[in-house]
Coordinates of C-alpha atoms and ligand atoms in Angstrom, one line a residue:
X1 CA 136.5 -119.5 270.6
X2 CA 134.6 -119.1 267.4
X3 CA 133.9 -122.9 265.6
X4 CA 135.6 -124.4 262.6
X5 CA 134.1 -124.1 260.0
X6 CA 134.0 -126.1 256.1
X7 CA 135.6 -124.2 253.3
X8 CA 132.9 -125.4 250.5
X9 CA 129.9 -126.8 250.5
X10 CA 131.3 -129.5 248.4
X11 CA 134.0 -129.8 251.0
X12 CA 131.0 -131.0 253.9
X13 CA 129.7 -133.0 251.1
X14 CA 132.8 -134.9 250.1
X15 CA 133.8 -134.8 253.6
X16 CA 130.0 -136.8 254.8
X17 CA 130.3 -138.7 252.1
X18 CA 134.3 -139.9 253.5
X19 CA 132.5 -140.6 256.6
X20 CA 129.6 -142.8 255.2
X21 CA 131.9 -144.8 252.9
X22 CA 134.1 -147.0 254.7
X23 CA 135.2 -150.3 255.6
X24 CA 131.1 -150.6 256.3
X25 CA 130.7 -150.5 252.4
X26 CA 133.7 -153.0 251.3
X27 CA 134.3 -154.9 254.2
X28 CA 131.0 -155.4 256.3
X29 CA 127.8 -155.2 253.9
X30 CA 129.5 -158.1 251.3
X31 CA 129.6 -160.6 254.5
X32 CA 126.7 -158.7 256.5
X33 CA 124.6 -159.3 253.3
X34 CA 125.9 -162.9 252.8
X35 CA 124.9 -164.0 256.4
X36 CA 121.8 -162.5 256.0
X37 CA 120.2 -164.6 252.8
X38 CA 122.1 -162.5 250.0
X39 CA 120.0 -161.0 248.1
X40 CA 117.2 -161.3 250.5
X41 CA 118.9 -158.4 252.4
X42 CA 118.6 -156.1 249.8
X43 CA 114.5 -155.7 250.4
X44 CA 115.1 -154.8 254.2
X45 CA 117.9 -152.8 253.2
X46 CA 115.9 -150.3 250.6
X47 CA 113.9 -150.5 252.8
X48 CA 115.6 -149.0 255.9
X49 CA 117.1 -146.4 253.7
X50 CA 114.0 -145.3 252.6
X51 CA 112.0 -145.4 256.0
X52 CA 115.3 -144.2 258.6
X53 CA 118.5 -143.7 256.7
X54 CA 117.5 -140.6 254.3
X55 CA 114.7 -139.5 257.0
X56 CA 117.3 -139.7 260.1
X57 CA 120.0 -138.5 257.7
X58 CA 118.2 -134.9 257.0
X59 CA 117.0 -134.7 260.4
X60 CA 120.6 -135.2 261.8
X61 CA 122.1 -132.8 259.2
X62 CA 119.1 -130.4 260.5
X63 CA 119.6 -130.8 263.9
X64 CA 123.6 -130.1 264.0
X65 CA 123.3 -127.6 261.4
X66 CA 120.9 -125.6 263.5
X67 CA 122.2 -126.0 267.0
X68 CA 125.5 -126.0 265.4
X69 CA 127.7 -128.6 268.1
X70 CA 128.5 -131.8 268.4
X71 CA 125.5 -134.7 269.7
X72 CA 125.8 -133.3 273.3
X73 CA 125.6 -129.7 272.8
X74 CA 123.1 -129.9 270.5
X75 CA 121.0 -132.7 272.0
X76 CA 121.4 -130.3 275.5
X77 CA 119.8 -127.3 273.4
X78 CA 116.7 -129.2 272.2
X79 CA 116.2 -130.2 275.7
X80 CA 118.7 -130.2 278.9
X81 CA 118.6 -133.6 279.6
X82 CA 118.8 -135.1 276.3
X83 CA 122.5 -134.0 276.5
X84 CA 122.7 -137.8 278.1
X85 CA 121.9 -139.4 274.6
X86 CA 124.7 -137.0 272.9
X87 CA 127.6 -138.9 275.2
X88 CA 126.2 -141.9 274.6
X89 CA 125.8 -141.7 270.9
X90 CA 129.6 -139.9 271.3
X91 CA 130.4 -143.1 273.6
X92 CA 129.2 -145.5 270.9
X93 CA 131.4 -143.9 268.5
X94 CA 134.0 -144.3 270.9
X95 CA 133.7 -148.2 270.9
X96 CA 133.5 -148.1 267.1
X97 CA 136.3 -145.8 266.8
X98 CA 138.5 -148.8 268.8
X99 CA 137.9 -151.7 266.7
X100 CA 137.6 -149.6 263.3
X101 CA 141.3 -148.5 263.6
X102 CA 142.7 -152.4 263.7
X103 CA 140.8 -152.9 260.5
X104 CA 142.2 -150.4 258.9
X105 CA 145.6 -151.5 259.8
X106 CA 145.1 -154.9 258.9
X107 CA 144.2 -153.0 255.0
X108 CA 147.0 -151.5 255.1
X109 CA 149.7 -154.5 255.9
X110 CA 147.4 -156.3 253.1
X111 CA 148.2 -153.6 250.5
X112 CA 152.0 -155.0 251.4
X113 CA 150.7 -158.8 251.4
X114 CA 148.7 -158.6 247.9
X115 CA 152.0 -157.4 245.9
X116 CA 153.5 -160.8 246.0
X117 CA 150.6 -162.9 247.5
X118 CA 152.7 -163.1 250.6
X119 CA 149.7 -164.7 251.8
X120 CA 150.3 -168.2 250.3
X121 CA 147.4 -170.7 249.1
X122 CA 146.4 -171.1 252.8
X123 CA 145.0 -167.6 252.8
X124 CA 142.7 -168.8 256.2
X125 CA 145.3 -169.9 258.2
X126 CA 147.9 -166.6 257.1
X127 CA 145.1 -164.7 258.3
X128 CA 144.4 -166.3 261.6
X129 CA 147.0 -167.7 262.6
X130 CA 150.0 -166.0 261.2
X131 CA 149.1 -162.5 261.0
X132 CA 146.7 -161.7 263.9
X133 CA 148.0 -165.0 266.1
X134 CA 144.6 -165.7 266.8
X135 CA 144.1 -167.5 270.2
X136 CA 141.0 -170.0 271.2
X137 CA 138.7 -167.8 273.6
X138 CA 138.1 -164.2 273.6
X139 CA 139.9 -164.1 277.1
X140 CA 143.3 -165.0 275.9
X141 CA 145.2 -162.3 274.9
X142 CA 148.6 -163.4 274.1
X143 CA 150.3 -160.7 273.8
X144 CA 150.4 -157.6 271.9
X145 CA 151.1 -158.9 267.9
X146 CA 154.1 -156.3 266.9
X147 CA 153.1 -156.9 263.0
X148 CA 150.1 -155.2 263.3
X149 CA 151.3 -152.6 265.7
X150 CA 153.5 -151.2 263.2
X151 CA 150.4 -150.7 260.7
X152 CA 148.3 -149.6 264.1
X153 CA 150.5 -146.8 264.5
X154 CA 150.6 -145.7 261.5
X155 CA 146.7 -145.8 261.3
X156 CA 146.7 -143.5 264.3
X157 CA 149.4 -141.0 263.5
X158 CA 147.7 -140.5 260.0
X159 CA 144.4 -139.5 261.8
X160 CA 146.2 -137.4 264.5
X161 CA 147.7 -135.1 262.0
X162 CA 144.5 -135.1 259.6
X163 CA 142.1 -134.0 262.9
X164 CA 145.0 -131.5 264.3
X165 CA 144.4 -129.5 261.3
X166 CA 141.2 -129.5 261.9
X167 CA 137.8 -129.3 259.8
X168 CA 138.4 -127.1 256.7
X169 CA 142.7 -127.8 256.8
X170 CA 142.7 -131.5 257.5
X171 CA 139.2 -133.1 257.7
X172 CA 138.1 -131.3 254.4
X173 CA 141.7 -131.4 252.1
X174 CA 141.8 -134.6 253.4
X175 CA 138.4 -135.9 251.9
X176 CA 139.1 -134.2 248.7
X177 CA 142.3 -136.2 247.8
X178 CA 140.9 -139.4 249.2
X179 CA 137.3 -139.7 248.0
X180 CA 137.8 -139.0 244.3
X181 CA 141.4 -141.6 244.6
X182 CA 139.0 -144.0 246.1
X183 CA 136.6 -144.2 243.0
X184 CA 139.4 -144.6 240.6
X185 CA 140.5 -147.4 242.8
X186 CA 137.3 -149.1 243.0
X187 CA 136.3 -148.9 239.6
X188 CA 139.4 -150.9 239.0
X189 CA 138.1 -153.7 241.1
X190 CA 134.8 -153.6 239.5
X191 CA 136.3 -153.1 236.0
X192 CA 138.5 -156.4 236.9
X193 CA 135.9 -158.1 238.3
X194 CA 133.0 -157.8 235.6
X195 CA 135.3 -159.3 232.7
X196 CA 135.8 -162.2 234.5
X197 CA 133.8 -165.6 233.7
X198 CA 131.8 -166.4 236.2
X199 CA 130.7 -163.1 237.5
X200 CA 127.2 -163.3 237.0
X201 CA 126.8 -165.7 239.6
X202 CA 128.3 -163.7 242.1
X203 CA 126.3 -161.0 240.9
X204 CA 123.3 -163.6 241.1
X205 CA 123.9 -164.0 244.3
X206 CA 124.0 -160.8 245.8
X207 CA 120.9 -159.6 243.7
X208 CA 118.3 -162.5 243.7
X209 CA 116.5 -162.4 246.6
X210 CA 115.8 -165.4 248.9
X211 CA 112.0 -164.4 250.4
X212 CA 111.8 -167.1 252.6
X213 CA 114.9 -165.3 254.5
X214 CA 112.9 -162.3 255.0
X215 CA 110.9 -163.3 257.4
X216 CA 113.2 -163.1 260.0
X217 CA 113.5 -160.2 262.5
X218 CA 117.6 -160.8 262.5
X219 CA 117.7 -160.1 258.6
X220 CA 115.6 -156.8 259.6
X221 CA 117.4 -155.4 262.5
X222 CA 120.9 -156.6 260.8
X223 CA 119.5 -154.2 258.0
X224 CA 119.0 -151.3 260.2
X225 CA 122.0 -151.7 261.5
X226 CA 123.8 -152.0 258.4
X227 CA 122.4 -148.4 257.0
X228 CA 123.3 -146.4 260.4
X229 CA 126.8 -148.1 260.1
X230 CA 127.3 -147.2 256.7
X231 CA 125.3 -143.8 256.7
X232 CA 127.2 -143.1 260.1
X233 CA 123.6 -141.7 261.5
X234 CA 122.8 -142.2 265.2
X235 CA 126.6 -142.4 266.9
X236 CA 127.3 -138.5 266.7
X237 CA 129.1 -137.9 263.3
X238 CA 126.3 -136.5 261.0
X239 CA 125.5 -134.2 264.2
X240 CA 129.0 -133.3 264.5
X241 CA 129.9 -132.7 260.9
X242 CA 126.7 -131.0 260.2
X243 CA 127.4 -128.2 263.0
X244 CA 130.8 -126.8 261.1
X245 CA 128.1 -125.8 258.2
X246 CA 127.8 -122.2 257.0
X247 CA 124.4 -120.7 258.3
X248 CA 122.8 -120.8 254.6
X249 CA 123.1 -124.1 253.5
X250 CA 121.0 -126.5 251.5
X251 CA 120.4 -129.6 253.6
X252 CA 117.9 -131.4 252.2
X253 CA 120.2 -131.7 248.7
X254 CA 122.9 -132.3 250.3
X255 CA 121.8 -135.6 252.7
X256 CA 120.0 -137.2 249.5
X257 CA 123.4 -136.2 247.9
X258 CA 125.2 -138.0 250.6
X259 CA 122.6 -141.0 251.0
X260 CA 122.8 -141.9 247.1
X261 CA 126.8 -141.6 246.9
X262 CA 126.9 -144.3 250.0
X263 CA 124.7 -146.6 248.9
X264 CA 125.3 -146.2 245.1
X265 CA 129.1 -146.9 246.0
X266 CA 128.1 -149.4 248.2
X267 CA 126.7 -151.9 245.5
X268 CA 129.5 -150.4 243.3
X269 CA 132.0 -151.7 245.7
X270 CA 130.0 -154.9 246.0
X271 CA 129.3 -156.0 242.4
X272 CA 133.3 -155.8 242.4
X273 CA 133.4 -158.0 245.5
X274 CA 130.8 -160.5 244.0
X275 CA 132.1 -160.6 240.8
X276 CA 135.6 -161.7 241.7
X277 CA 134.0 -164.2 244.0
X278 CA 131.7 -165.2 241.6
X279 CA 134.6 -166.0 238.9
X280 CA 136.5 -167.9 242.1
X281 CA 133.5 -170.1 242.8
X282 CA 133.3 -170.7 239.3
X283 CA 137.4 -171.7 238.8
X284 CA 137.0 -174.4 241.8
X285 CA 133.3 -174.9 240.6
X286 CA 131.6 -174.7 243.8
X287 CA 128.8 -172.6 245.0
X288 CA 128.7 -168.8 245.3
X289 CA 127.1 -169.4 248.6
X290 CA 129.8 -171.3 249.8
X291 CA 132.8 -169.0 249.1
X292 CA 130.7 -165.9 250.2
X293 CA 129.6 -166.9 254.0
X294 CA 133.2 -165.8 255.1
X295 CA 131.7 -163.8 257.9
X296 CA 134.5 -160.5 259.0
X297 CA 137.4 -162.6 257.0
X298 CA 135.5 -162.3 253.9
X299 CA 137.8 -159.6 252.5
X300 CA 141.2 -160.9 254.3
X301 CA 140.6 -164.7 253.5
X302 CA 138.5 -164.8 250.6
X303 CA 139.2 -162.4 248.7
X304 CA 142.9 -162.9 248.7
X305 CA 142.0 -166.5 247.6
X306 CA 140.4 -164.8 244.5
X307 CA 143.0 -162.8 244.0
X308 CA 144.9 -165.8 243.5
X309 CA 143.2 -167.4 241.6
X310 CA 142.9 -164.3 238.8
X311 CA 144.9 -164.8 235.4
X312 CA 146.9 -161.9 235.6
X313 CA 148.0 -159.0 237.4
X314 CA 147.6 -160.4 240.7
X315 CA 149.4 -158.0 242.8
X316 CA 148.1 -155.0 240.8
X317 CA 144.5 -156.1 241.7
X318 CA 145.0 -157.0 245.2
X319 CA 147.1 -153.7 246.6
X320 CA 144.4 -152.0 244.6
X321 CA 141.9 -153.4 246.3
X322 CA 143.3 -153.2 249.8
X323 CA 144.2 -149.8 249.3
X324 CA 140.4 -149.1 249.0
X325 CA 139.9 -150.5 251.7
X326 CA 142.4 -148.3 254.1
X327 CA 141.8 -144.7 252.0
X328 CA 137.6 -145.7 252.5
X329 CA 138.3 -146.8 256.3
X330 CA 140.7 -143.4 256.7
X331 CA 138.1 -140.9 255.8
X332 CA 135.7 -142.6 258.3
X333 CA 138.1 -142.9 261.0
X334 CA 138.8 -139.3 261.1
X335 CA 134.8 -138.5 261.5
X336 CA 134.3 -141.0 263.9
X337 CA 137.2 -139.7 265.7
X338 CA 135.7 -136.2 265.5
X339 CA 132.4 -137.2 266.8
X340 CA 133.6 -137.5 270.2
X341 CA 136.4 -134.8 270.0
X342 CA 133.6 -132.3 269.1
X343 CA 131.3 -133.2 272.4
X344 CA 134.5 -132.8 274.1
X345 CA 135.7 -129.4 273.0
X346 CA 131.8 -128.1 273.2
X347 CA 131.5 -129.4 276.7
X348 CA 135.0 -128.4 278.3
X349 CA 135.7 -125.8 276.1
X350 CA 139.0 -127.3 275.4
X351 CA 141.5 -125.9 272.2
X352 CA 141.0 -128.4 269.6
X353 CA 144.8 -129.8 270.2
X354 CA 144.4 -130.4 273.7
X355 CA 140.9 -132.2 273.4
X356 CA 142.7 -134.6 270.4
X357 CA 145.1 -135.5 272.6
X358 CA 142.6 -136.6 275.8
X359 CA 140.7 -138.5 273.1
X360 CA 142.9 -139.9 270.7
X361 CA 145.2 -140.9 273.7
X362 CA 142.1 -142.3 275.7
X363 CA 140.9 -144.8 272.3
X364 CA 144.8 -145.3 271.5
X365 CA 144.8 -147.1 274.6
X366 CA 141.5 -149.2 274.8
X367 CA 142.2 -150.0 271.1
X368 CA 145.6 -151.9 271.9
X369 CA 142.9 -155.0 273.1
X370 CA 142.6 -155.3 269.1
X371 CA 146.0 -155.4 268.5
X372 CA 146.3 -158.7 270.9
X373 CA 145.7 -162.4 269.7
X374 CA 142.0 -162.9 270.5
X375 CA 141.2 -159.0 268.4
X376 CA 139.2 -160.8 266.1
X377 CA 137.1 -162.4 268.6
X378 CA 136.5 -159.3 270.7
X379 CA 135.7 -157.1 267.7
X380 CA 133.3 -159.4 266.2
X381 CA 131.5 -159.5 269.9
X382 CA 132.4 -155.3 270.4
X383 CA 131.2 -155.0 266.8
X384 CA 127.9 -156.9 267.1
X385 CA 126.5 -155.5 270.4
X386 CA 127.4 -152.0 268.9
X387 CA 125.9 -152.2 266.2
X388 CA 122.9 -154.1 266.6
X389 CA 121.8 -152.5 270.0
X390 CA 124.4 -149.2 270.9
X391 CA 123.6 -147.9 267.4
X392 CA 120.2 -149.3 267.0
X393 CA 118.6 -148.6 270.4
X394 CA 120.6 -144.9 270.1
X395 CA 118.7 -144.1 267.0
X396 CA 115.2 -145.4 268.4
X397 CA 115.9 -143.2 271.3
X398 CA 116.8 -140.5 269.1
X399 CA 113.6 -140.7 266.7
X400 CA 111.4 -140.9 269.5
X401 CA 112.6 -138.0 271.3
X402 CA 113.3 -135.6 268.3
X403 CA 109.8 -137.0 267.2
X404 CA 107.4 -137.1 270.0
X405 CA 109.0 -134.7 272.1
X406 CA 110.0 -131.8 269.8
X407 CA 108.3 -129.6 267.6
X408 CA 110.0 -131.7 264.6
X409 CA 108.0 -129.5 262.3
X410 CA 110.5 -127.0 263.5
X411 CA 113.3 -129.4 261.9
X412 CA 111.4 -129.8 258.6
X413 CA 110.9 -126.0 258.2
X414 CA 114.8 -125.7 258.8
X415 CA 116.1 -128.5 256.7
X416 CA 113.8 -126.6 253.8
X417 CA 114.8 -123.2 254.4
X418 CA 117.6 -123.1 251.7
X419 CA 116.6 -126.1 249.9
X420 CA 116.1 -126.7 245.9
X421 CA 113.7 -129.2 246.8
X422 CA 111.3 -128.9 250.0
X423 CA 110.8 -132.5 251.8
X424 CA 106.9 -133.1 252.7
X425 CA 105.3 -134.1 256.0
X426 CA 106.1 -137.8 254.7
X427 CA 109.3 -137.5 256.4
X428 CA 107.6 -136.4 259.8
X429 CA 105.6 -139.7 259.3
X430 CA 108.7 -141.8 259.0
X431 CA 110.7 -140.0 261.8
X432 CA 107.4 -139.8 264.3
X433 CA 105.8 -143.9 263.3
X434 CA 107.2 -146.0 260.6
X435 CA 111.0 -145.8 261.9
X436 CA 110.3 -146.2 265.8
X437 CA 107.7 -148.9 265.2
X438 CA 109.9 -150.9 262.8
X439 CA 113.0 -150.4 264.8
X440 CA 111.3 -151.2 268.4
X441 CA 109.7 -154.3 267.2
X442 CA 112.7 -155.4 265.7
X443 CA 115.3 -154.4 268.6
X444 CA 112.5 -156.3 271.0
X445 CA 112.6 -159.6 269.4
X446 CA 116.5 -159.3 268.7
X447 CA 117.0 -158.6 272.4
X448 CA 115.2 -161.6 273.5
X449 CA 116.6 -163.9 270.7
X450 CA 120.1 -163.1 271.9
X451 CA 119.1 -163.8 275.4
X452 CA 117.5 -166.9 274.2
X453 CA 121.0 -168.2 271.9
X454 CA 124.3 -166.4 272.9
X455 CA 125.7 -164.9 269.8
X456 CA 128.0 -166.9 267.8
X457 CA 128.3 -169.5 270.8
X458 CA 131.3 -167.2 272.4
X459 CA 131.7 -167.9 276.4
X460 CA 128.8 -165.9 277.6
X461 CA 131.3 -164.3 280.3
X462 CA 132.8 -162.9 277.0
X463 CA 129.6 -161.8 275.9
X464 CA 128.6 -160.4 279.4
X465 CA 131.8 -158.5 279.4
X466 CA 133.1 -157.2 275.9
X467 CA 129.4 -157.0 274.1
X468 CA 126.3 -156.6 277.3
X469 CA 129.1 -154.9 279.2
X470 CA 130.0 -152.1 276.3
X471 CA 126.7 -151.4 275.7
X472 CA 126.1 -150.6 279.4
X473 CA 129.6 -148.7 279.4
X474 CA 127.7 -146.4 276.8
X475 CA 124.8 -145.8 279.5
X476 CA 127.0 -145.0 282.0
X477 CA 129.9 -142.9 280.1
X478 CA 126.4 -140.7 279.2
X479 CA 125.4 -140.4 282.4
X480 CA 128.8 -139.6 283.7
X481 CA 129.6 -137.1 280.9
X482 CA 125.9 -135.7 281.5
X483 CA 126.8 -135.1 285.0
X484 CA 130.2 -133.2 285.0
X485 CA 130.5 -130.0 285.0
X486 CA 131.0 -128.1 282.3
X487 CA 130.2 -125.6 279.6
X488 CA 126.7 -126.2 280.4
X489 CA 125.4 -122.5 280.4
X490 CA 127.1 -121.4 277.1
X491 CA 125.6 -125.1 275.7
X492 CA 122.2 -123.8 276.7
X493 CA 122.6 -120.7 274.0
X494 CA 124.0 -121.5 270.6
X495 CA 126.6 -119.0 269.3
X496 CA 124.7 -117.8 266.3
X497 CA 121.1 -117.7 265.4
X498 CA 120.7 -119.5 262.2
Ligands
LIG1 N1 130.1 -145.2 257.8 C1 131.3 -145.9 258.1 C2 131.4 -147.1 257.3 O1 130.6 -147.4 256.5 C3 131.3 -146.3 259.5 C4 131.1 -145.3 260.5 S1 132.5 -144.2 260.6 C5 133.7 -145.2 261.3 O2 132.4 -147.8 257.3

């Protein structure tokens, strides 16, 4: 079977840059940032992207582009047991895949929600209690909730058709309709919110920074977590995506491209997010702070509140702004979904169709647990240990290996070979010491901290279960992946020398 393959160059780039922007860059960072001391995030946060976003970003672009398959296969031809971290990077994005698809759903019935405020003054209880029928542990179900199915469904017969097309037909046309629709939509919001009064403050907030904040290893490793999220490095995708590139392609320009598009569009998204709040904290004239520590309901409870509170054009605004939301979480979804699929088609040398349908159907299926009254609750837990550990400890792994254990120089010569602009040996020096060191302190003390004080206060069985117990899945599902029988001798010789 010869591999798919991306029309354009500008097709990857859109397409990399669908996958980085997401819910990560409307949804998560405002509240991520918010918990973390506002604008004391953002000097961990440059930070990170400097020292193991655009470092781990070129070398991931490197590494699929040269070994040219998904994490597994490609991990496996660097070195035959390192096919172990490619499932569970591919397992990680598995998780991710399950939660990510119930907040896109939930956009989408909000787009339907904001035209006529359906969501009354109450916009905390409509959220919890009406719409996702929120129970009081993470252990009570209650049911499947039909209102969101109906959105859910959608959400996953959207991505089923986009990924049967596959990368240059669906992936790629995809991206090209969505990405540019999702500026315009954006630039709305941020248009909107910037002429309200009261928007410097919510700007204020976000961008003065709090030192006394940074000081803590939780701000740090929820900063590193925050730039893998969002640049979707270290879970499979940038592998994946990378390994449907033609042979002569310039990497280097094209991660820094993708880097400064994410995290430019991240603050974009942001000042519109902060500006709106802003102008709502300064209508009911009480603190920014206040309003903005929403945690995962920032953009379903708060922000509908501010949408309420605008002068005008409420319902414009609002569907606008939820509609972000799902076309920014669709063009992730699909790569997430195809960071799996790929390892999958590699290994068992599967038709794309028939490999969809294993995985798709396998996620559709673990993914209904969000669907049920306690969602919330598990996806905070599922989205915490994921992110902060699964994602975090997959990366360190990765760095270290790739680093210590490779002839990374190898990488650096490849990532240059059709460049404009060569990188230097500083990037060895962030992949080989400043990233591993940074991200193992940081990873050590979270770890213990979260032994110490059980996050959030959920029922540790909870905790033991849906966050401990999915990280450990990811351990396993590698091993067990790693073990089975497969396409293991054509994995060990790529298809083309490039
Ligand atoms: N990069 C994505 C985001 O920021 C997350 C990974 S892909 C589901 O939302």
């Amino acid at each position: 079977m010869s591999r798919d393959q991306w029309g354009t160059r500008l097709g990857f780039i859109l397409a990399a840059v669908g996958s980085a922007i997401g819910l990560g860059n409307i949804w998560r960072f405002p509240y991520v940032a918010a918990s973390n001391g506002g604008g004391a995030f953002l000097f961990p946060y440059f930070f990170a992207i400097i020292t193991a976003g655009i470092p781990i970003l070129i070398l991931e672009f490197a590494m699929g582009h040269k070994f040219r398959g998904g994490a597994p296969i490609t991990f496996s031809r660097m070195k035959k047991q390192w096919e172990w971290l490619g499932w569970f990077q591919s397992a990680v994005a598995f998780f991710i895949t399950t939660y990510y698809v119930a907040v896109v759903a939930w956009a989408v019935s909000y787009i339907f929600f904001a035209m006529t405020q359906a969501w009354g003054t109450d916009t905390k209880t409509f959220f919890f209690a009406q719409y996702l029928g929120l129970t009081d542990s993470p252990w009570k179900f209650g049911g499947l909730r039909m209102n969101i199915l109906l959105p859910f469904i959608f959400v996953w017969t959207i991505s089923y058709y986009i990924l049967s097309k596959g990368i240059k037909g669906g992936i790629e046309k995809a991206n090209k309709i969505l990405i540019p629709a999702l500026v315009v939509l954006t630039g709305v919001i941020v248009i909107r919110g910037l002429t309200l009064p009261g928007a410097i403050d919510g700007l204020n907030y976000l961008f003065t920074p709090q030192w006394d904040k940074i000081l803590q290893p939780k701000v740090w490793v929820a900063a590193y977590g925050q730039i893998f999220f969002s640049l979707s490095i270290a879970f499979a995708i940038m592998i994946a995506y990378s390994s449907y590139l033609p042979p002569k392609t310039d990497i280097v320009n094209s991660a820094f491209i993708t880097a400064f598009s994410n995290h430019g569009f991240e603050l974009f998204a942001a000042t519109g997010v902060f500006s709106v709040l802003g102008y709502m904290a300064h209508t009911q004239g009480v603190p920014v702070s206040e309003i903005a520590s929403a945690g995962v309901g920032l953009a379903f409870i708060v922000f509908p509140k501010a949408i309420n509170a605008l002068p005008a054009l409420k319902g414009f605004v609002g569907a606008t702004f939820f509609t972000a939301l799902f076309f920014a979480g669709m063009t992730s979804l699909i790569s997430i979904i195809e960071a799996f699929l790929a390892g999958i088609m590699d290994k068992f040398n599967l038709p794309r169709q028939k490999a969809l349908n294993i995985c798709m159907g396998a996620s559709f299926v673990i993914s209904l647990i969000f669907v049920t009254g306690s969602g919330l609750m598990v996806l905070d837990i599922v989205d915490y240990f994921v992110n902060n550990f699964g994602i975090v400890i997959g990366g360190l792994i990765e760095v270290i290996l790739v680093g210590w254990f490779f002839d990374l120089e190898s990488l650096r010569k490849h990532a240059n070979e059709y460049s404009d602009f060569a990188i230097g040996s500083w990037w060895n020096l962030m992949i080989k010491f400043i990233t591993p060191l940074f991200l193992g302190f940081m990873t050590f003390q979270n770890i213990i901290e979260n032994i110490k004080k059980p996050y959030e206060g959920y029922p540790l069985s909870a905790l033991l279960a849906m966050g401990w117990g999915v990280f450990a899945a990811c351990f396993i599902l590698g091993i067990v992946f790693y073990s089975m029988k497969g396409n293991n001798d054509v994995m060990l010789q790529p298809t083309k020398e490039v």
